[in-house]
PDB file of C-alpha atoms in Angstrom:
ATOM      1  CA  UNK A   1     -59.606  24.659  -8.850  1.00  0.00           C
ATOM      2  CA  UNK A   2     -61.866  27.500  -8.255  1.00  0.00           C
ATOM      3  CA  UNK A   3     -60.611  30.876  -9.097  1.00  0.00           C
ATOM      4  CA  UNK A   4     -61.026  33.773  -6.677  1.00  0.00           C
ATOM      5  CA  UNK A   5     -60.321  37.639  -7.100  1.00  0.00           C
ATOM      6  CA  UNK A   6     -56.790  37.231  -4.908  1.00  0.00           C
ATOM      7  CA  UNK A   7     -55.290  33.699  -5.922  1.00  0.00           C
ATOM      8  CA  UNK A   8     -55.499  30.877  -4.104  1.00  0.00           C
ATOM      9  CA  UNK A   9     -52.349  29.314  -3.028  1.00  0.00           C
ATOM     10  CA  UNK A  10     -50.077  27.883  -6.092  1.00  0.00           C
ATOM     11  CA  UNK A  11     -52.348  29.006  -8.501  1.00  0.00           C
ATOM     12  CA  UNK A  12     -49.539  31.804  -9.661  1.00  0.00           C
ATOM     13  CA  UNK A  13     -51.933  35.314  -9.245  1.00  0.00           C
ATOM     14  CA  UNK A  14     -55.516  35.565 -10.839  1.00  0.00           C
ATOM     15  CA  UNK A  15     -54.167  36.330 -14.390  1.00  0.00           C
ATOM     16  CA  UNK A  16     -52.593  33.300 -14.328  1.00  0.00           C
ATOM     17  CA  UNK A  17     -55.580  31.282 -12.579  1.00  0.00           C
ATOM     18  CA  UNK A  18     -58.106  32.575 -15.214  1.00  0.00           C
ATOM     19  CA  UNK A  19     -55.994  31.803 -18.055  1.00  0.00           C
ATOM     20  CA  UNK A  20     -55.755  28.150 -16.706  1.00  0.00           C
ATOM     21  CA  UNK A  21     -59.612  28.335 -16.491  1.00  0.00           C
ATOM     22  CA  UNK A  22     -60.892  30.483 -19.250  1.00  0.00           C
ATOM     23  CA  UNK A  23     -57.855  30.327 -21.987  1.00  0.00           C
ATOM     24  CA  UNK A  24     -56.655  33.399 -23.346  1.00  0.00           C
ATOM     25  CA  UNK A  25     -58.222  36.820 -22.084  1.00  0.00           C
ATOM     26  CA  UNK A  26     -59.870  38.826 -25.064  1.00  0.00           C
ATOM     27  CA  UNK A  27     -60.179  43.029 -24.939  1.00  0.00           C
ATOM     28  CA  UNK A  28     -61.981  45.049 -27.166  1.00  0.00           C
ATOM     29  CA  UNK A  29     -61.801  48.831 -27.936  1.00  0.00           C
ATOM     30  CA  UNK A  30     -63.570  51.272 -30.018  1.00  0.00           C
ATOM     31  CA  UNK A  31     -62.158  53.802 -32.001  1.00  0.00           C
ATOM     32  CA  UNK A  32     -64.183  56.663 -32.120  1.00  0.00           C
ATOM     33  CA  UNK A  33     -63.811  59.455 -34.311  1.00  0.00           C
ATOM     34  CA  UNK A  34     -65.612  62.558 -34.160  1.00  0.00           C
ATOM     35  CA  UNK A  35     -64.724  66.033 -36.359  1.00  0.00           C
ATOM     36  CA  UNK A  36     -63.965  68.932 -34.569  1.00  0.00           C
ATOM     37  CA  UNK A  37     -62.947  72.238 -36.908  1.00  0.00           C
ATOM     38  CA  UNK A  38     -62.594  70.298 -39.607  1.00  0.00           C
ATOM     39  CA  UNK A  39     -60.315  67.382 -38.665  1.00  0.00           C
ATOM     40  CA  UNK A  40     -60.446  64.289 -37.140  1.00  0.00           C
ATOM     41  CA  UNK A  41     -60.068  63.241 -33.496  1.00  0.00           C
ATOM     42  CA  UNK A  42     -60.511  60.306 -31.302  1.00  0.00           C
ATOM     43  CA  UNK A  43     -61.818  60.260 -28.780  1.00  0.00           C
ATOM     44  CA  UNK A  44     -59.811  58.638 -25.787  1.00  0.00           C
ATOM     45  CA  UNK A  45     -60.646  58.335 -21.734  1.00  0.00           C
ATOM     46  CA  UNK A  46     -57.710  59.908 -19.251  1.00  0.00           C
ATOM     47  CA  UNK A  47     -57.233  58.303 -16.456  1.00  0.00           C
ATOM     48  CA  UNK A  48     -56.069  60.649 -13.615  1.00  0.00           C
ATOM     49  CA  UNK A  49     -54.546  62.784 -15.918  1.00  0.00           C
ATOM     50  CA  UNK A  50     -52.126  60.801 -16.784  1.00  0.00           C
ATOM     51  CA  UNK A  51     -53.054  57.521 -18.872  1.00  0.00           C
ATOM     52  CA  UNK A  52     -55.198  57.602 -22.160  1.00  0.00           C
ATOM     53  CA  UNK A  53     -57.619  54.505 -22.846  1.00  0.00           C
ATOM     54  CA  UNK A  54     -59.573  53.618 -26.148  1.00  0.00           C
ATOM     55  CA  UNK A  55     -63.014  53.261 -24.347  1.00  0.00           C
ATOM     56  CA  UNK A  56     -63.128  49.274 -24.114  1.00  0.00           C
ATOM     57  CA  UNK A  57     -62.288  46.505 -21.754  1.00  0.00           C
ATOM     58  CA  UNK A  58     -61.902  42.628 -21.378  1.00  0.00           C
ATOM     59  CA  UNK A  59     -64.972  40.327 -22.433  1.00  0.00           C
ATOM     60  CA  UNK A  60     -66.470  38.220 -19.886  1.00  0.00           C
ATOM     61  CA  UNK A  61     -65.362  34.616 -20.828  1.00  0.00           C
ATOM     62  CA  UNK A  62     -67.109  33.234 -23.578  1.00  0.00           C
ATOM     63  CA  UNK A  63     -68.722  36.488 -24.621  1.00  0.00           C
ATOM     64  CA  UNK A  64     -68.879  37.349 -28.368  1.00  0.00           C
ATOM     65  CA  UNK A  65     -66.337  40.529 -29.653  1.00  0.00           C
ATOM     66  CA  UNK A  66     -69.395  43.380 -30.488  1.00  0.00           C
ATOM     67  CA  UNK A  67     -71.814  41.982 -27.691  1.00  0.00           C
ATOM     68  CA  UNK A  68     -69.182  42.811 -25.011  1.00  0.00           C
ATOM     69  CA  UNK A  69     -68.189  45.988 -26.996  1.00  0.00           C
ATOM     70  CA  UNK A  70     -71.451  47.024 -26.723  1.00  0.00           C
ATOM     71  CA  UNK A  71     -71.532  46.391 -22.887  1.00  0.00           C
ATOM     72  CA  UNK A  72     -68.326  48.176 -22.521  1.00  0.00           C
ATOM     73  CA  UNK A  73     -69.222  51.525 -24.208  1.00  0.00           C
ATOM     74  CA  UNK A  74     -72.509  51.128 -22.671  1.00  0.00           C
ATOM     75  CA  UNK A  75     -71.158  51.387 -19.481  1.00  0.00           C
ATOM     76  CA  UNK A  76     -67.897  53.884 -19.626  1.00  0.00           C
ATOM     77  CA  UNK A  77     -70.024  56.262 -22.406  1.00  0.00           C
ATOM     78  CA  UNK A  78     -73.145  55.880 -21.134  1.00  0.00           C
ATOM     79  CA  UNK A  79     -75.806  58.325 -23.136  1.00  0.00           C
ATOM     80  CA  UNK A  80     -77.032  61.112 -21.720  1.00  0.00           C
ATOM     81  CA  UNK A  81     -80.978  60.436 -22.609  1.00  0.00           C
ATOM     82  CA  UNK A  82     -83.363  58.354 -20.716  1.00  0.00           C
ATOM     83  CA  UNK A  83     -84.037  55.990 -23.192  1.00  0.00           C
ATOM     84  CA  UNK A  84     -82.648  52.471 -22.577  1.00  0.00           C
ATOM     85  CA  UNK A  85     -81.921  51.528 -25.708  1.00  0.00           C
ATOM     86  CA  UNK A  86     -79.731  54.854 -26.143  1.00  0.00           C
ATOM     87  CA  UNK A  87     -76.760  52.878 -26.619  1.00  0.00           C
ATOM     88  CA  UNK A  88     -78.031  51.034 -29.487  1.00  0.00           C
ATOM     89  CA  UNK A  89     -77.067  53.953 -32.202  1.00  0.00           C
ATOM     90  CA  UNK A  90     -73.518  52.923 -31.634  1.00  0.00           C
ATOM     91  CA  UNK A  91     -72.882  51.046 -34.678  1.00  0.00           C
ATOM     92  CA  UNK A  92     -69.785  48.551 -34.318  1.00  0.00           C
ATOM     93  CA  UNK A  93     -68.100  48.501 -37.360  1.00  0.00           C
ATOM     94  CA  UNK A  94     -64.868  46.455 -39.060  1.00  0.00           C
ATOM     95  CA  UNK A  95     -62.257  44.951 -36.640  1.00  0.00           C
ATOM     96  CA  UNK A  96     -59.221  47.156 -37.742  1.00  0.00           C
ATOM     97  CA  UNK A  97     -56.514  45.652 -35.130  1.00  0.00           C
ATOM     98  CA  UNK A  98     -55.587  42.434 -33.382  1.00  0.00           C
ATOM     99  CA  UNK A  99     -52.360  43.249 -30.862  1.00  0.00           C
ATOM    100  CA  UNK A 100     -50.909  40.682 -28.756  1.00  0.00           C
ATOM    101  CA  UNK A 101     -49.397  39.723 -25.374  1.00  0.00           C
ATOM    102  CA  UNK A 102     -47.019  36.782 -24.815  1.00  0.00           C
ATOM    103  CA  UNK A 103     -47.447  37.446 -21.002  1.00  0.00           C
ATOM    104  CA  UNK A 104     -50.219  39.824 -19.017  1.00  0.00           C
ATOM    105  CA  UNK A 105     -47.466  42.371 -18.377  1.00  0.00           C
ATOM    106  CA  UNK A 106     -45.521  42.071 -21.463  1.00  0.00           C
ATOM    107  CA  UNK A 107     -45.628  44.802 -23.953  1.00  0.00           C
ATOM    108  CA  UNK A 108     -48.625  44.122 -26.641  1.00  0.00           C
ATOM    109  CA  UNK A 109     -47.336  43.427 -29.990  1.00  0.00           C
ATOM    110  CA  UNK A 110     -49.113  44.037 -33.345  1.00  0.00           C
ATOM    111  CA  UNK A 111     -48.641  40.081 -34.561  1.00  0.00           C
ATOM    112  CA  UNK A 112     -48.605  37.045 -31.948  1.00  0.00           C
ATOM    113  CA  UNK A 113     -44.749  37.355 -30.721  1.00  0.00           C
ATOM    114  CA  UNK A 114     -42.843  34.412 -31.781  1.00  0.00           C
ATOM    115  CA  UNK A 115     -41.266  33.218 -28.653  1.00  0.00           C
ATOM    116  CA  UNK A 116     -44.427  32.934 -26.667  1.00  0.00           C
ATOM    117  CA  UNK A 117     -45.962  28.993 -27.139  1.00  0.00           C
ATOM    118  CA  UNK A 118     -49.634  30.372 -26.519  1.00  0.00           C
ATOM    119  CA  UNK A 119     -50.279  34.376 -26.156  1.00  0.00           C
ATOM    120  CA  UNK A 120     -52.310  35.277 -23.026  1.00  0.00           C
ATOM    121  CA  UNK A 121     -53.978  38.209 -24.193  1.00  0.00           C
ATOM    122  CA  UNK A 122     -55.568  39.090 -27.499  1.00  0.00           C
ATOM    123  CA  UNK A 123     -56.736  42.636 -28.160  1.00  0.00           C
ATOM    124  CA  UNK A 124     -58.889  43.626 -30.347  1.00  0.00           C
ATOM    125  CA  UNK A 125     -59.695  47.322 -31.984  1.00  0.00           C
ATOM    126  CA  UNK A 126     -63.033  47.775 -34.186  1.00  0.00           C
ATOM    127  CA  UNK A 127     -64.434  51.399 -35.716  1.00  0.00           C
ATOM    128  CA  UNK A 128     -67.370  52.242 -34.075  1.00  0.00           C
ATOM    129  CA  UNK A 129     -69.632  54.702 -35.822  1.00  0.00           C
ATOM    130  CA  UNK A 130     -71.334  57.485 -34.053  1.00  0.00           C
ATOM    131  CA  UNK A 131     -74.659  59.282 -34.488  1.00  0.00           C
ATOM    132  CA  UNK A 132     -74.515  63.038 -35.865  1.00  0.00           C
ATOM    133  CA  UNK A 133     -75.141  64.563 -31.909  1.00  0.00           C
ATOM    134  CA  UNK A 134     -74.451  62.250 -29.185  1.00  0.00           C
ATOM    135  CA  UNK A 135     -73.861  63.031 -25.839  1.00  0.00           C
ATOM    136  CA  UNK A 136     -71.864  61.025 -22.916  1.00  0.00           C
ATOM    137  CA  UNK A 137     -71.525  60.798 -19.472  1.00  0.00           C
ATOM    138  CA  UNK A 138     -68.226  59.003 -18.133  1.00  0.00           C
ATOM    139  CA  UNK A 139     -67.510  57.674 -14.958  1.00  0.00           C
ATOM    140  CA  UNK A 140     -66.420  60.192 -12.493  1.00  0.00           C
ATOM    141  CA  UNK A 141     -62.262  59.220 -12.132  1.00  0.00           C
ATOM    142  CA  UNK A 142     -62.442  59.584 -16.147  1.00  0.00           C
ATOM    143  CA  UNK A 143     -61.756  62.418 -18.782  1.00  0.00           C
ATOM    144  CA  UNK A 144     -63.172  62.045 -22.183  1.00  0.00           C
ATOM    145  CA  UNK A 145     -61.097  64.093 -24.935  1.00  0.00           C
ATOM    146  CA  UNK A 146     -61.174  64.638 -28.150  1.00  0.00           C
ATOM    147  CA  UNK A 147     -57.489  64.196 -29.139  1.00  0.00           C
ATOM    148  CA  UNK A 148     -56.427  64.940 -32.990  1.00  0.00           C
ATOM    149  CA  UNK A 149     -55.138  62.287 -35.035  1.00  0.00           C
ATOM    150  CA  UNK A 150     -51.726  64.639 -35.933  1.00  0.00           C
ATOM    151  CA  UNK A 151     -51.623  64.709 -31.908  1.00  0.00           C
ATOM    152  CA  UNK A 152     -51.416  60.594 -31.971  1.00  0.00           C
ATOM    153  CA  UNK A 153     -49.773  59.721 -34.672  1.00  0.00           C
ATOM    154  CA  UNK A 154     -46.513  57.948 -33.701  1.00  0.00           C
ATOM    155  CA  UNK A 155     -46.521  59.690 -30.555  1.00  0.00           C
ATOM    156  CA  UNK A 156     -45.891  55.849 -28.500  1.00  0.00           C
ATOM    157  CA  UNK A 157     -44.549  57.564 -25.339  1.00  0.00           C
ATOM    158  CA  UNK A 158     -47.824  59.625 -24.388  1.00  0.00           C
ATOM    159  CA  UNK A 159     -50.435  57.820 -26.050  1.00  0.00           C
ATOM    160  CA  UNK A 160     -48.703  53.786 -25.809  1.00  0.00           C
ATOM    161  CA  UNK A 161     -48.503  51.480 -28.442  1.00  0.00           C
ATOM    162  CA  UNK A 162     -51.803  50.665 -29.483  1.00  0.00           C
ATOM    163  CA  UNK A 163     -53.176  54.139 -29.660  1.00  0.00           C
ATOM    164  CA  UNK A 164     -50.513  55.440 -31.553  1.00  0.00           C
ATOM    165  CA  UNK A 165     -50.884  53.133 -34.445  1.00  0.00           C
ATOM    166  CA  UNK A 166     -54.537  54.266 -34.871  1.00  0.00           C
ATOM    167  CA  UNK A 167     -53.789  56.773 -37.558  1.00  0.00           C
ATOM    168  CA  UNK A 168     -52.292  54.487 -39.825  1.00  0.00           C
ATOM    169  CA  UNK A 169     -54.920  51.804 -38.995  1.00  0.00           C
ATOM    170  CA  UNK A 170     -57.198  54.626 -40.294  1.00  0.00           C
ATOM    171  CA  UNK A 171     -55.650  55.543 -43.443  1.00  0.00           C
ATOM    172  CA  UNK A 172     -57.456  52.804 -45.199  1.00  0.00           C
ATOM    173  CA  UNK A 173     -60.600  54.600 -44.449  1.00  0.00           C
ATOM    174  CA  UNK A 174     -61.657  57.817 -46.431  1.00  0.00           C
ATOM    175  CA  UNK A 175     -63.163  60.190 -43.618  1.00  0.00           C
ATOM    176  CA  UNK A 176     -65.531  62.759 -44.942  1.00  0.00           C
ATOM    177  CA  UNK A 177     -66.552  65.811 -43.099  1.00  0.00           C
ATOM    178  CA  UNK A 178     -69.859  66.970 -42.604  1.00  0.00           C
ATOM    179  CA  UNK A 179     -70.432  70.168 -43.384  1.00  0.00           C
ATOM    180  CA  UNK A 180     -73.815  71.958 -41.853  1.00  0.00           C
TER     181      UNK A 180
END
């Protein structure tokens, strides 16, 4: 069966006809962190002023995690320099997160839920270290913002799930300020 953008008859939607082509769907995310007067923020894409996204998106099937990371960033923070290998100075660090989903519109979960025989979505979160200056340029129907971690933190109605378990994915880390 050939899977097309809009399923084909008795396929059950294109979720459901790529999962029965490619297996489970993979997502990666960078977290981001940047110091602004003296504390830590992320830094998260709005979406029509109203959703907030870890910059990140699903992996072509049978692409590797920090490859399609790369591509990702690459592509909603592009640099602002001419220099194509810009994007390079992104280093991808430590897979801090794997969240789940029994079902592509279920609610992700921070272990594979139990009722589910095979999850259909596995999402993955990984620190991504950032030169001293960088500048981006993001896609025109995104915001990039530097949101404080105090802001997140177990804040699940604004920020989701995911995002609002960042700060205590974080707190193993020690996060030292540079001072000029």
């Amino acid at each position: 069966m050939r899977c097309e953008r809009y399923s084909p008859p008795g396929c059950g939607g294109w979720f459901a006809c790529s999962f029965a082509a490619h297996g489970i769907r993979t997502s990666v995310y960078g977290v981001l962190l940047v110091e602004l007067s003296g504390h830590p923020h992320v830094l998260l894409l709005q979406v029509r002023n109203s959703s907030f996204l870890l910059p990140g998106g699903r992996l072509r099937p049978a692409e590797q995690d920090i490859q399609g990371l790369k591509r990702k960033l690459s592509s909603k923070l592009s640099g602002t320099g001419s220099h194509p290998n810009e994007d390079h100075d992104l280093q991808i660090g430590e897979c801090i997160a794997m969240w789940w989903r029994s079902d592509f519109e279920a609610p992700p979960f921070p272990y594979p839920p139990p009722n589910a025989r095979a999850p259909k979505e596995c999402i993955k979160l990984f620190v991504v270290r950032l030169p001293m200056s960088r500048q981006f340029v993001v896609p025109r129907n995104l915001k990039l913002l530097a949101v404080p971690l105090s802001q997140i933190h177990d804040n699940a109605q604004v920020y989701g799930r995911i995002i609002s378990g960042v700060p205590n994915l974080l707190s193993k880390f020690t996060v030292d300020v540079v001072r000029d």
